[in-house]
Amino acid sequence: MNFPATVHISNHPLVKHKLTLLRDKKTDPKQFRELIREITLLLAYEATCDLEISPATVQTPLSEAAGFKLKEPVGLIPILRAGLGMVEGIWEMIPFAEVWHIGLFRDEQTLRPVAYYNRLPIHPTVSLCLILDPMLATGGSAVKTVDILKEWGANRIKFMGLIGAPEGVQRLSEAHPDVPIHLAVVDDHLNEHAYIVPGLGDAGDRQFGTG
């Protein structure tokens, strides 16, 4: 399947290696959480390559040196609960990033995502919002979160996940073509229960040991 240019799939060897370990059903919750953090850190390196910087100078032990500092404040929006595991990886790269939480559940009658928790401030305080969710399955939660952020006033939004399904990638791309999507891999398809195949199972259960 051909995806638009806004869809970025990592080709980094370490991402491929760690993702294989993450998929393994024998991987325990502790190692699973560590792998999510490590893969997220690598994906964040790629997803933030276009952040704006401004000139800055520092004093080294020998002399003054010209350098740069980040110009854009960044906000992290993990979709509860699975997205929580991705925050630490980005914090290692951007320790001053603000974190807000959005909680969604799927209505069993309409099958549409419904927001039950929202901790966004009254007005946007950052230039870039990074939505975090390990699995881009049907795309419903991702589309709903982007809707919420745009209604809130966010101008620049990116989605970061670990594994996507073609159905979810297509849905998010069509609903919000201005939102770049960064993933470690796009898998084959969704099964009848909307699980990504081959996927890795339920990312929330595997992180928190509740599966």
GROMACS .gro file of C-alpha atoms in nm, residues 129-200:
model
   72
  129CYS     CA    1   0.210   1.872   1.995
  130LEU     CA    2   0.326   1.509   1.979
  131ILE     CA    3   0.041   1.258   2.015
  132LEU     CA    4   0.171   0.933   2.165
  133ASP     CA    5   0.002   0.596   2.121
  134PRO     CA    6   0.190   0.268   2.062
  135MET     CA    7  -0.077   0.122   1.833
  136LEU     CA    8  -0.243   0.299   1.541
  137ALA     CA    9  -0.512   0.037   1.479
  138THR     CA   10  -0.847   0.165   1.348
  139GLY     CA   11  -0.726   0.523   1.375
  140GLY     CA   12  -1.037   0.633   1.562
  141SER     CA   13  -0.860   0.746   1.880
  142ALA     CA   14  -0.587   0.924   1.685
  143VAL     CA   15  -0.836   1.113   1.469
  144LYS     CA   16  -1.043   1.209   1.775
  145THR     CA   17  -0.732   1.334   1.958
  146VAL     CA   18  -0.628   1.548   1.662
  147ASP     CA   19  -0.984   1.686   1.649
  148ILE     CA   20  -0.958   1.781   2.016
  149LEU     CA   21  -0.618   1.945   1.973
  150LYS     CA   22  -0.723   2.145   1.667
  151GLU     CA   23  -1.040   2.264   1.839
  152TRP     CA   24  -0.820   2.365   2.134
  153GLY     CA   25  -0.607   2.576   1.898
  154ALA     CA   26  -0.298   2.365   1.827
  155ASN     CA   27  -0.142   2.457   1.494
  156ARG     CA   28   0.132   2.196   1.461
  157ILE     CA   29   0.061   1.833   1.545
  158LYS     CA   30   0.243   1.504   1.485
  159PHE     CA   31   0.146   1.146   1.566
  160MET     CA   32   0.404   0.905   1.706
  161GLY     CA   33   0.336   0.533   1.740
  162LEU     CA   34   0.518   0.202   1.730
  163ILE     CA   35   0.300  -0.018   1.509
  164GLY     CA   36   0.032   0.087   1.263
  165ALA     CA   37  -0.230  -0.098   1.062
  166PRO     CA   38  -0.288   0.012   0.702
  167GLU     CA   39  -0.650   0.089   0.793
  168GLY     CA   40  -0.550   0.324   1.075
  169VAL     CA   41  -0.276   0.497   0.881
  170GLN     CA   42  -0.513   0.560   0.591
  171ARG     CA   43  -0.792   0.686   0.817
  172LEU     CA   44  -0.570   0.933   1.003
  173SER     CA   45  -0.403   1.050   0.681
  174GLU     CA   46  -0.737   1.114   0.512
  175ALA     CA   47  -0.896   1.286   0.813
  176HIS     CA   48  -0.593   1.504   0.887
  177PRO     CA   49  -0.354   1.517   0.589
  178ASP     CA   50  -0.156   1.795   0.760
  179VAL     CA   51  -0.053   1.571   1.053
  180PRO     CA   52   0.274   1.375   0.999
  181ILE     CA   53   0.269   1.014   1.119
  182HIS     CA   54   0.586   0.854   1.260
  183LEU     CA   55   0.588   0.477   1.310
  184ALA     CA   56   0.836   0.195   1.357
  185VAL     CA   57   0.642  -0.029   1.118
  186VAL     CA   58   0.309  -0.077   0.938
  187ASP     CA   59   0.178  -0.432   0.981
  188ASP     CA   60  -0.047  -0.642   0.759
  189HIS     CA   61  -0.407  -0.582   0.867
  190LEU     CA   62  -0.666  -0.564   1.146
  191ASN     CA   63  -0.846  -0.879   1.258
  192GLU     CA   64  -1.217  -0.905   1.341
  193HIS     CA   65  -1.149  -0.769   1.692
  194ALA     CA   66  -0.961  -0.463   1.558
  195TYR     CA   67  -0.623  -0.599   1.673
  196ILE     CA   68  -0.321  -0.535   1.451
  197VAL     CA   69  -0.182  -0.851   1.291
  198PRO     CA   70   0.086  -0.966   1.357
  199GLY     CA   71   0.109  -0.677   1.605
  200LEU     CA   72   0.210  -0.745   1.964
   0.00000   0.00000   0.00000
